[in-house]
Amino acid sequence: MTLKWKIAGSLLVLSLLLAVSDYTIYRRVIYPNYLALEQTFAKKELARCIATLESSIKFLDILTNDWAAWDDSYAFLLDRNADYIKSNLVQETFLDNDLNLIHYYDLKGNLVWGKAVAVDSATPILIRPLDRPGLPITHSLLKQAQAIGGVSGLFLTDKGPMLVSSRPVITSENRGPAVGTLIMGKLLSPALVKRLVSQTRVDHTYMKLGDAWMTDDDRLAMTRMNASHPMFIQEKTGTLQAYTTIPDIDGVPALLLRATLSRDFTAEGLAGIRYGAVSDILVSIILVLVLLWLLKMTVIGPIASLTRHAVAIRDTDDLTLTHNSSRKDEIGVLSREFDRLVARQHSIQKGLMGEIEERQRYEKKLTDYHRRLRHLSSELLLTEERERRKIAIDLHDYIGQPLAISKIKLDELASTLPAATGALTHVEQIGKYIETAIQSTRTLTFDLSPPILYEFGLAAALKWLSEKFGRQYGLEIKFDVVNSDIPVETALRVMLFQAARELLFNIIKHARSREAQITMMAEEDTVKVMIQDNGVGFDPEAVNVELGFGLFSIKERIHHFGGRFELDSAPGKGTRVCLTVPLKYIPPDAQRSPSL
């Protein structure tokens, strides 16, 4: 075995040992942190679901308090006047406030007036046990009638869980004594649950404890929760099921809340571990090859070259042969001692070799400049996209979110103001202005850096882009995709999206076409994006400066990622541009650009 292969074997074994060590560290140290982070995230999402439900209860309690602390309601419980019923307790009151139940009780617990309806069909229903002519004055919903206070929360009925609020009926100045109790209720219906899911963006559901349709996992969760551990998180393949119980107005556990969450953290952790392990192996192989190349260039190659030179001189007795080594180590000294034997011939050949080396240096510099320019072009594109995404995120977080919260607060304020007043009109106008600002912020965020490109991938972003250009410029764009599930890394995704947008702008400005087509085809190792139109076309050899520079810039970016740029166009024939990029290509002349 030669010296080169002995060294290569030793380096390869050492590199593999380092890769195994790194993988062990990833698996034993880093991955458990992902699991802990996943558990924390699940608890926060579960708490957010509870907070959203409590917010709905609070809103119902505010509405109940507004009706209960009202002189007209106070008078109604005293004199039972029918005008109050005709003016206020009508069908629209239930539908407009999404209420299923309104009950008035006197101080003895007798039902003065009550009605329950199904909001979806606007038909009367019975809700047990609140369908009786009265309630005991010790009932949880009537106890607050003796003080200025209220009760709100969950209440179990035969129609399912219901959000309830009970308030003492007092004067508009919030003074007693109370003359009765007002109870308002809203069933926790599938429609309401759907709205809660939409608000939290968390897939969750509510189950009455002991329901027959509870799964074995649900029953297991019930056995694992107690006062010290109010939450239980069960790991499933690809998902987490987070559980907690929700008490009723008496503090007794009444509902089981189950939230189903995707295991994005552990998926990313495992992907990172696999990526790290593969990267370590690849780096090890590359390191071995580089070290072998360096050894060959610095030790093995020069020794072999000097040996061949000495043998050639011995065999031919040609003293014009020289080694021309510029090294300053022992090998260089030995080479120069050989060269002194043929000094005159060496000086002639040295001049020739110097000229050749100078030309090679110039050629190498030219190649380096070209490579750097190409790399700079791609880096500028990614840097611009990073800044655009940062601005878009700042717009969303620091402008969009405060505006949205302000809108919610205004809506809450509007609900507390009397109808047909100047203050309410002004509040509603301000709300409309804020809604317009929110929409403008969202539009600007998507124009700067569409989140769909990062959250749903290249295929969804290209489809959104085609729809946007169709709406904005009246361009009819057909979008086709094949294998949209194959992931495309962020740098390639941004580059292809930007290129597609530039090509669509070229169609708008130059093609004079009203129709275009975008086709995306992803395979295991490549992704292809093709954009074509049926416009006027052009001669690729005689394009104008603006169009030519844009196509050249796209072509250079594609080549930087090891891809192919194909252009097919002729006057009157339309234009077709095909961009093909390898999914796992690492440019040999630059490090991989960081993710955005």
PDB file of N, CA and C in Angstrom, residues 39-127:
ATOM      1  N   GLN A  39     -43.083  20.536  24.291  1.00  0.00           N
ATOM      2  CA  GLN A  39     -44.026  20.448  25.405  1.00  0.00           C
ATOM      3  C   GLN A  39     -44.446  21.838  25.885  1.00  0.00           C
ATOM      4  N   THR A  40     -43.461  22.754  25.986  1.00  0.00           N
ATOM      5  CA  THR A  40     -43.770  24.122  26.407  1.00  0.00           C
ATOM      6  C   THR A  40     -44.707  24.798  25.421  1.00  0.00           C
ATOM      7  N   PHE A  41     -44.445  24.607  24.125  1.00  0.00           N
ATOM      8  CA  PHE A  41     -45.290  25.203  23.097  1.00  0.00           C
ATOM      9  C   PHE A  41     -46.717  24.659  23.189  1.00  0.00           C
ATOM     10  N   ALA A  42     -46.850  23.352  23.423  1.00  0.00           N
ATOM     11  CA  ALA A  42     -48.180  22.747  23.516  1.00  0.00           C
ATOM     12  C   ALA A  42     -48.963  23.330  24.694  1.00  0.00           C
ATOM     13  N   LYS A  43     -48.265  23.529  25.834  1.00  0.00           N
ATOM     14  CA  LYS A  43     -48.949  24.102  26.996  1.00  0.00           C
ATOM     15  C   LYS A  43     -49.403  25.532  26.721  1.00  0.00           C
ATOM     16  N   LYS A  44     -48.557  26.305  26.027  1.00  0.00           N
ATOM     17  CA  LYS A  44     -48.932  27.677  25.703  1.00  0.00           C
ATOM     18  C   LYS A  44     -50.145  27.700  24.764  1.00  0.00           C
ATOM     19  N   GLU A  45     -50.164  26.804  23.775  1.00  0.00           N
ATOM     20  CA  GLU A  45     -51.286  26.766  22.849  1.00  0.00           C
ATOM     21  C   GLU A  45     -52.574  26.362  23.562  1.00  0.00           C
ATOM     22  N   LEU A  46     -52.444  25.421  24.523  1.00  0.00           N
ATOM     23  CA  LEU A  46     -53.612  25.001  25.295  1.00  0.00           C
ATOM     24  C   LEU A  46     -54.132  26.162  26.145  1.00  0.00           C
ATOM     25  N   ALA A  47     -53.185  26.892  26.764  1.00  0.00           N
ATOM     26  CA  ALA A  47     -53.581  28.053  27.567  1.00  0.00           C
ATOM     27  C   ALA A  47     -54.239  29.121  26.686  1.00  0.00           C
ATOM     28  N   ARG A  48     -53.779  29.253  25.440  1.00  0.00           N
ATOM     29  CA  ARG A  48     -54.369  30.240  24.539  1.00  0.00           C
ATOM     30  C   ARG A  48     -55.810  29.851  24.185  1.00  0.00           C
ATOM     31  N   CYS A  49     -56.061  28.547  24.014  1.00  0.00           N
ATOM     32  CA  CYS A  49     -57.429  28.097  23.745  1.00  0.00           C
ATOM     33  C   CYS A  49     -58.351  28.437  24.917  1.00  0.00           C
ATOM     34  N   ILE A  50     -57.840  28.207  26.139  1.00  0.00           N
ATOM     35  CA  ILE A  50     -58.643  28.512  27.324  1.00  0.00           C
ATOM     36  C   ILE A  50     -58.898  30.015  27.413  1.00  0.00           C
ATOM     37  N   ALA A  51     -57.850  30.815  27.134  1.00  0.00           N
ATOM     38  CA  ALA A  51     -57.998  32.274  27.199  1.00  0.00           C
ATOM     39  C   ALA A  51     -59.029  32.768  26.191  1.00  0.00           C
ATOM     40  N   THR A  52     -59.062  32.144  25.013  1.00  0.00           N
ATOM     41  CA  THR A  52     -60.035  32.549  23.995  1.00  0.00           C
ATOM     42  C   THR A  52     -61.458  32.232  24.455  1.00  0.00           C
ATOM     43  N   LEU A  53     -61.639  31.037  25.062  1.00  0.00           N
ATOM     44  CA  LEU A  53     -62.959  30.698  25.597  1.00  0.00           C
ATOM     45  C   LEU A  53     -63.358  31.663  26.707  1.00  0.00           C
ATOM     46  N   GLU A  54     -62.405  31.987  27.593  1.00  0.00           N
ATOM     47  CA  GLU A  54     -62.697  32.917  28.674  1.00  0.00           C
ATOM     48  C   GLU A  54     -63.021  34.308  28.134  1.00  0.00           C
ATOM     49  N   SER A  55     -62.382  34.682  27.037  1.00  0.00           N
ATOM     50  CA  SER A  55     -62.690  35.973  26.423  1.00  0.00           C
ATOM     51  C   SER A  55     -64.140  36.014  25.938  1.00  0.00           C
ATOM     52  N   SER A  56     -64.617  34.905  25.351  1.00  0.00           N
ATOM     53  CA  SER A  56     -66.008  34.842  24.923  1.00  0.00           C
ATOM     54  C   SER A  56     -66.954  34.960  26.124  1.00  0.00           C
ATOM     55  N   ILE A  57     -66.592  34.296  27.228  1.00  0.00           N
ATOM     56  CA  ILE A  57     -67.417  34.384  28.443  1.00  0.00           C
ATOM     57  C   ILE A  57     -67.412  35.814  28.973  1.00  0.00           C
ATOM     58  N   LYS A  58     -66.245  36.459  28.947  1.00  0.00           N
ATOM     59  CA  LYS A  58     -66.140  37.843  29.430  1.00  0.00           C
ATOM     60  C   LYS A  58     -66.993  38.784  28.579  1.00  0.00           C
ATOM     61  N   PHE A  59     -66.959  38.574  27.271  1.00  0.00           N
ATOM     62  CA  PHE A  59     -67.770  39.430  26.392  1.00  0.00           C
ATOM     63  C   PHE A  59     -69.257  39.240  26.702  1.00  0.00           C
ATOM     64  N   LEU A  60     -69.665  37.969  26.930  1.00  0.00           N
ATOM     65  CA  LEU A  60     -71.055  37.710  27.298  1.00  0.00           C
ATOM     66  C   LEU A  60     -71.391  38.380  28.635  1.00  0.00           C
ATOM     67  N   ASP A  61     -70.440  38.361  29.578  1.00  0.00           N
ATOM     68  CA  ASP A  61     -70.684  38.968  30.884  1.00  0.00           C
ATOM     69  C   ASP A  61     -70.828  40.484  30.762  1.00  0.00           C
ATOM     70  N   ILE A  62     -70.049  41.109  29.888  1.00  0.00           N
ATOM     71  CA  ILE A  62     -70.174  42.557  29.665  1.00  0.00           C
ATOM     72  C   ILE A  62     -71.560  42.889  29.110  1.00  0.00           C
ATOM     73  N   LEU A  63     -72.007  42.054  28.131  1.00  0.00           N
ATOM     74  CA  LEU A  63     -73.326  42.275  27.558  1.00  0.00           C
ATOM     75  C   LEU A  63     -74.417  42.134  28.624  1.00  0.00           C
ATOM     76  N   THR A  64     -74.305  41.097  29.446  1.00  0.00           N
ATOM     77  CA  THR A  64     -75.313  40.868  30.496  1.00  0.00           C
ATOM     78  C   THR A  64     -75.332  42.027  31.487  1.00  0.00           C
ATOM     79  N   ASN A  65     -74.144  42.501  31.857  1.00  0.00           N
ATOM     80  CA  ASN A  65     -74.055  43.613  32.808  1.00  0.00           C
ATOM     81  C   ASN A  65     -74.688  44.882  32.234  1.00  0.00           C
ATOM     82  N   ASP A  66     -74.477  45.117  30.913  1.00  0.00           N
ATOM     83  CA  ASP A  66     -75.086  46.298  30.283  1.00  0.00           C
ATOM     84  C   ASP A  66     -76.608  46.251  30.375  1.00  0.00           C
ATOM     85  N   TRP A  67     -77.195  45.080  30.188  1.00  0.00           N
ATOM     86  CA  TRP A  67     -78.659  44.945  30.242  1.00  0.00           C
ATOM     87  C   TRP A  67     -79.170  44.979  31.689  1.00  0.00           C
ATOM     88  N   ALA A  68     -78.373  44.374  32.600  1.00  0.00           N
ATOM     89  CA  ALA A  68     -78.842  44.283  33.988  1.00  0.00           C
ATOM     90  C   ALA A  68     -78.749  45.636  34.696  1.00  0.00           C
ATOM     91  N   ALA A  69     -77.681  46.408  34.436  1.00  0.00           N
ATOM     92  CA  ALA A  69     -77.518  47.726  35.070  1.00  0.00           C
ATOM     93  C   ALA A  69     -78.180  48.788  34.204  1.00  0.00           C
ATOM     94  N   TRP A  70     -79.494  48.723  34.084  1.00  0.00           N
ATOM     95  CA  TRP A  70     -80.259  49.588  33.172  1.00  0.00           C
ATOM     96  C   TRP A  70     -81.596  49.926  33.859  1.00  0.00           C
ATOM     97  N   ASP A  71     -81.909  51.187  33.878  1.00  0.00           N
ATOM     98  CA  ASP A  71     -83.132  51.609  34.557  1.00  0.00           C
ATOM     99  C   ASP A  71     -84.371  50.943  33.979  1.00  0.00           C
ATOM    100  N   ASP A  72     -84.400  50.736  32.640  1.00  0.00           N
ATOM    101  CA  ASP A  72     -85.570  50.099  32.011  1.00  0.00           C
ATOM    102  C   ASP A  72     -85.741  48.667  32.506  1.00  0.00           C
ATOM    103  N   SER A  73     -84.621  47.924  32.632  1.00  0.00           N
ATOM    104  CA  SER A  73     -84.701  46.554  33.152  1.00  0.00           C
ATOM    105  C   SER A  73     -85.139  46.569  34.608  1.00  0.00           C
ATOM    106  N   TYR A  74     -84.612  47.543  35.358  1.00  0.00           N
ATOM    107  CA  TYR A  74     -84.973  47.678  36.779  1.00  0.00           C
ATOM    108  C   TYR A  74     -86.484  47.902  36.907  1.00  0.00           C
ATOM    109  N   ALA A  75     -87.021  48.799  36.072  1.00  0.00           N
ATOM    110  CA  ALA A  75     -88.455  49.083  36.120  1.00  0.00           C
ATOM    111  C   ALA A  75     -89.279  47.879  35.677  1.00  0.00           C
ATOM    112  N   PHE A  76     -88.754  47.128  34.693  1.00  0.00           N
ATOM    113  CA  PHE A  76     -89.496  45.974  34.189  1.00  0.00           C
ATOM    114  C   PHE A  76     -89.725  44.933  35.278  1.00  0.00           C
ATOM    115  N   LEU A  77     -88.724  44.666  36.111  1.00  0.00           N
ATOM    116  CA  LEU A  77     -88.890  43.680  37.167  1.00  0.00           C
ATOM    117  C   LEU A  77     -89.808  44.184  38.278  1.00  0.00           C
ATOM    118  N   LEU A  78     -89.972  45.519  38.332  1.00  0.00           N
ATOM    119  CA  LEU A  78     -90.874  46.060  39.346  1.00  0.00           C
ATOM    120  C   LEU A  78     -92.324  46.078  38.884  1.00  0.00           C
ATOM    121  N   ASP A  79     -92.555  46.498  37.591  1.00  0.00           N
ATOM    122  CA  ASP A  79     -93.940  46.661  37.147  1.00  0.00           C
ATOM    123  C   ASP A  79     -94.364  45.695  36.033  1.00  0.00           C
ATOM    124  N   ARG A  80     -93.438  44.865  35.519  1.00  0.00           N
ATOM    125  CA  ARG A  80     -93.722  43.857  34.489  1.00  0.00           C
ATOM    126  C   ARG A  80     -94.352  44.509  33.233  1.00  0.00           C
ATOM    127  N   ASN A  81     -93.901  45.691  32.861  1.00  0.00           N
ATOM    128  CA  ASN A  81     -94.544  46.377  31.742  1.00  0.00           C
ATOM    129  C   ASN A  81     -94.267  45.652  30.440  1.00  0.00           C
ATOM    130  N   ALA A  82     -95.291  45.573  29.583  1.00  0.00           N
ATOM    131  CA  ALA A  82     -95.189  44.843  28.306  1.00  0.00           C
ATOM    132  C   ALA A  82     -94.398  45.614  27.263  1.00  0.00           C
ATOM    133  N   ASP A  83     -94.326  46.951  27.415  1.00  0.00           N
ATOM    134  CA  ASP A  83     -93.574  47.738  26.415  1.00  0.00           C
ATOM    135  C   ASP A  83     -92.103  47.364  26.402  1.00  0.00           C
ATOM    136  N   TYR A  84     -91.566  47.034  27.573  1.00  0.00           N
ATOM    137  CA  TYR A  84     -90.156  46.627  27.654  1.00  0.00           C
ATOM    138  C   TYR A  84     -89.922  45.360  26.842  1.00  0.00           C
ATOM    139  N   ILE A  85     -90.868  44.430  26.934  1.00  0.00           N
ATOM    140  CA  ILE A  85     -90.731  43.171  26.191  1.00  0.00           C
ATOM    141  C   ILE A  85     -90.805  43.431  24.697  1.00  0.00           C
ATOM    142  N   LYS A  86     -91.797  44.247  24.277  1.00  0.00           N
ATOM    143  CA  LYS A  86     -91.961  44.505  22.845  1.00  0.00           C
ATOM    144  C   LYS A  86     -90.762  45.247  22.261  1.00  0.00           C
ATOM    145  N   SER A  87     -90.141  46.105  23.053  1.00  0.00           N
ATOM    146  CA  SER A  87     -89.053  46.933  22.542  1.00  0.00           C
ATOM    147  C   SER A  87     -87.698  46.230  22.589  1.00  0.00           C
ATOM    148  N   ASN A  88     -87.498  45.353  23.544  1.00  0.00           N
ATOM    149  CA  ASN A  88     -86.147  44.830  23.764  1.00  0.00           C
ATOM    150  C   ASN A  88     -86.041  43.312  23.628  1.00  0.00           C
ATOM    151  N   LEU A  89     -87.018  42.574  24.132  1.00  0.00           N
ATOM    152  CA  LEU A  89     -86.911  41.119  24.175  1.00  0.00           C
ATOM    153  C   LEU A  89     -87.530  40.515  22.923  1.00  0.00           C
ATOM    154  N   VAL A  90     -86.960  40.877  21.791  1.00  0.00           N
ATOM    155  CA  VAL A  90     -87.473  40.416  20.498  1.00  0.00           C
ATOM    156  C   VAL A  90     -86.468  39.431  19.885  1.00  0.00           C
ATOM    157  N   GLN A  91     -86.893  38.843  18.762  1.00  0.00           N
ATOM    158  CA  GLN A  91     -86.057  37.812  18.120  1.00  0.00           C
ATOM    159  C   GLN A  91     -84.686  38.373  17.707  1.00  0.00           C
ATOM    160  N   GLU A  92     -84.662  39.648  17.246  1.00  0.00           N
ATOM    161  CA  GLU A  92     -83.405  40.235  16.783  1.00  0.00           C
ATOM    162  C   GLU A  92     -82.378  40.325  17.909  1.00  0.00           C
ATOM    163  N   THR A  93     -82.867  40.491  19.143  1.00  0.00           N
ATOM    164  CA  THR A  93     -81.935  40.569  20.273  1.00  0.00           C
ATOM    165  C   THR A  93     -81.130  39.280  20.398  1.00  0.00           C
ATOM    166  N   PHE A  94     -81.802  38.133  20.252  1.00  0.00           N
ATOM    167  CA  PHE A  94     -81.101  36.851  20.316  1.00  0.00           C
ATOM    168  C   PHE A  94     -80.144  36.689  19.143  1.00  0.00           C
ATOM    169  N   LEU A  95     -80.629  37.000  17.927  1.00  0.00           N
ATOM    170  CA  LEU A  95     -79.824  36.748  16.738  1.00  0.00           C
ATOM    171  C   LEU A  95     -78.632  37.696  16.654  1.00  0.00           C
ATOM    172  N   ASP A  96     -78.873  39.017  16.949  1.00  0.00           N
ATOM    173  CA  ASP A  96     -77.790  39.989  16.835  1.00  0.00           C
ATOM    174  C   ASP A  96     -76.678  39.732  17.837  1.00  0.00           C
ATOM    175  N   ASN A  97     -77.024  39.222  19.013  1.00  0.00           N
ATOM    176  CA  ASN A  97     -76.016  38.985  20.052  1.00  0.00           C
ATOM    177  C   ASN A  97     -75.621  37.520  20.167  1.00  0.00           C
ATOM    178  N   ASP A  98     -76.121  36.691  19.223  1.00  0.00           N
ATOM    179  CA  ASP A  98     -75.773  35.262  19.204  1.00  0.00           C
ATOM    180  C   ASP A  98     -76.102  34.604  20.545  1.00  0.00           C
ATOM    181  N   LEU A  99     -77.297  34.909  21.087  1.00  0.00           N
ATOM    182  CA  LEU A  99     -77.726  34.388  22.377  1.00  0.00           C
ATOM    183  C   LEU A  99     -78.720  33.259  22.178  1.00  0.00           C
ATOM    184  N   ASN A 100     -78.631  32.280  23.067  1.00  0.00           N
ATOM    185  CA  ASN A 100     -79.614  31.199  23.064  1.00  0.00           C
ATOM    186  C   ASN A 100     -80.628  31.336  24.198  1.00  0.00           C
ATOM    187  N   LEU A 101     -80.289  32.132  25.227  1.00  0.00           N
ATOM    188  CA  LEU A 101     -81.175  32.166  26.396  1.00  0.00           C
ATOM    189  C   LEU A 101     -81.118  33.534  27.047  1.00  0.00           C
ATOM    190  N   ILE A 102     -82.311  34.084  27.415  1.00  0.00           N
ATOM    191  CA  ILE A 102     -82.439  35.290  28.245  1.00  0.00           C
ATOM    192  C   ILE A 102     -83.528  35.005  29.278  1.00  0.00           C
ATOM    193  N   HIS A 103     -83.190  35.084  30.576  1.00  0.00           N
ATOM    194  CA  HIS A 103     -84.128  34.834  31.671  1.00  0.00           C
ATOM    195  C   HIS A 103     -84.050  35.967  32.684  1.00  0.00           C
ATOM    196  N   TYR A 104     -85.231  36.429  33.133  1.00  0.00           N
ATOM    197  CA  TYR A 104     -85.330  37.396  34.229  1.00  0.00           C
ATOM    198  C   TYR A 104     -85.976  36.689  35.421  1.00  0.00           C
ATOM    199  N   TYR A 105     -85.350  36.793  36.606  1.00  0.00           N
ATOM    200  CA  TYR A 105     -85.889  36.204  37.837  1.00  0.00           C
ATOM    201  C   TYR A 105     -86.059  37.305  38.868  1.00  0.00           C
ATOM    202  N   ASP A 106     -87.132  37.123  39.724  1.00  0.00           N
ATOM    203  CA  ASP A 106     -87.280  38.070  40.822  1.00  0.00           C
ATOM    204  C   ASP A 106     -86.461  37.601  42.007  1.00  0.00           C
ATOM    205  N   LEU A 107     -86.560  38.319  43.118  1.00  0.00           N
ATOM    206  CA  LEU A 107     -85.717  38.001  44.281  1.00  0.00           C
ATOM    207  C   LEU A 107     -86.081  36.664  44.920  1.00  0.00           C
ATOM    208  N   LYS A 108     -87.260  36.112  44.622  1.00  0.00           N
ATOM    209  CA  LYS A 108     -87.651  34.817  45.174  1.00  0.00           C
ATOM    210  C   LYS A 108     -87.279  33.660  44.262  1.00  0.00           C
ATOM    211  N   GLY A 109     -86.643  33.955  43.148  1.00  0.00           N
ATOM    212  CA  GLY A 109     -86.245  32.910  42.214  1.00  0.00           C
ATOM    213  C   GLY A 109     -87.294  32.560  41.201  1.00  0.00           C
ATOM    214  N   ASN A 110     -88.412  33.321  41.167  1.00  0.00           N
ATOM    215  CA  ASN A 110     -89.457  33.051  40.179  1.00  0.00           C
ATOM    216  C   ASN A 110     -89.053  33.615  38.815  1.00  0.00           C
ATOM    217  N   LEU A 111     -89.358  32.862  37.770  1.00  0.00           N
ATOM    218  CA  LEU A 111     -89.055  33.297  36.414  1.00  0.00           C
ATOM    219  C   LEU A 111     -90.080  34.352  35.982  1.00  0.00           C
ATOM    220  N   VAL A 112     -89.633  35.602  35.838  1.00  0.00           N
ATOM    221  CA  VAL A 112     -90.516  36.683  35.421  1.00  0.00           C
ATOM    222  C   VAL A 112     -90.734  36.633  33.922  1.00  0.00           C
ATOM    223  N   TRP A 113     -89.670  36.488  33.199  1.00  0.00           N
ATOM    224  CA  TRP A 113     -89.750  36.358  31.727  1.00  0.00           C
ATOM    225  C   TRP A 113     -88.548  35.556  31.273  1.00  0.00           C
ATOM    226  N   GLY A 114     -88.759  34.655  30.334  1.00  0.00           N
ATOM    227  CA  GLY A 114     -87.641  33.859  29.835  1.00  0.00           C
ATOM    228  C   GLY A 114     -87.935  33.279  28.473  1.00  0.00           C
ATOM    229  N   LYS A 115     -86.890  33.108  27.727  1.00  0.00           N
ATOM    230  CA  LYS A 115     -87.020  32.537  26.395  1.00  0.00           C
ATOM    231  C   LYS A 115     -85.697  31.927  25.983  1.00  0.00           C
ATOM    232  N   ALA A 116     -85.777  30.801  25.254  1.00  0.00           N
ATOM    233  CA  ALA A 116     -84.584  30.146  24.702  1.00  0.00           C
ATOM    234  C   ALA A 116     -84.856  29.827  23.243  1.00  0.00           C
ATOM    235  N   VAL A 117     -83.894  30.120  22.389  1.00  0.00           N
ATOM    236  CA  VAL A 117     -84.059  29.892  20.951  1.00  0.00           C
ATOM    237  C   VAL A 117     -82.807  29.230  20.396  1.00  0.00           C
ATOM    238  N   ALA A 118     -83.009  28.566  19.244  1.00  0.00           N
ATOM    239  CA  ALA A 118     -81.884  28.043  18.472  1.00  0.00           C
ATOM    240  C   ALA A 118     -81.462  29.135  17.496  1.00  0.00           C
ATOM    241  N   VAL A 119     -80.251  29.652  17.636  1.00  0.00           N
ATOM    242  CA  VAL A 119     -79.818  30.807  16.844  1.00  0.00           C
ATOM    243  C   VAL A 119     -79.783  30.480  15.358  1.00  0.00           C
ATOM    244  N   ASP A 120     -79.391  29.258  15.016  1.00  0.00           N
ATOM    245  CA  ASP A 120     -79.251  28.933  13.600  1.00  0.00           C
ATOM    246  C   ASP A 120     -80.605  28.860  12.889  1.00  0.00           C
ATOM    247  N   SER A 121     -81.671  28.423  13.631  1.00  0.00           N
ATOM    248  CA  SER A 121     -82.985  28.307  12.999  1.00  0.00           C
ATOM    249  C   SER A 121     -83.996  29.323  13.525  1.00  0.00           C
ATOM    250  N   ALA A 122     -83.614  30.074  14.573  1.00  0.00           N
ATOM    251  CA  ALA A 122     -84.479  31.107  15.161  1.00  0.00           C
ATOM    252  C   ALA A 122     -85.798  30.530  15.674  1.00  0.00           C
ATOM    253  N   THR A 123     -85.746  29.270  16.152  1.00  0.00           N
ATOM    254  CA  THR A 123     -86.961  28.624  16.670  1.00  0.00           C
ATOM    255  C   THR A 123     -86.810  28.435  18.175  1.00  0.00           C
ATOM    256  N   PRO A 124     -87.924  28.495  18.930  1.00  0.00           N
ATOM    257  CA  PRO A 124     -87.869  28.316  20.388  1.00  0.00           C
ATOM    258  C   PRO A 124     -87.430  26.882  20.740  1.00  0.00           C
ATOM    259  N   ILE A 125     -86.679  26.755  21.815  1.00  0.00           N
ATOM    260  CA  ILE A 125     -86.236  25.453  22.306  1.00  0.00           C
ATOM    261  C   ILE A 125     -86.345  25.441  23.830  1.00  0.00           C
ATOM    262  N   LEU A 126     -86.253  24.256  24.397  1.00  0.00           N
ATOM    263  CA  LEU A 126     -86.202  24.098  25.848  1.00  0.00           C
ATOM    264  C   LEU A 126     -84.780  23.732  26.237  1.00  0.00           C
ATOM    265  N   ILE A 127     -84.261  24.429  27.230  1.00  0.00           N
ATOM    266  CA  ILE A 127     -82.902  24.145  27.709  1.00  0.00           C
ATOM    267  C   ILE A 127     -83.022  23.748  29.170  1.00  0.00           C
TER     268      ILE A 127
END
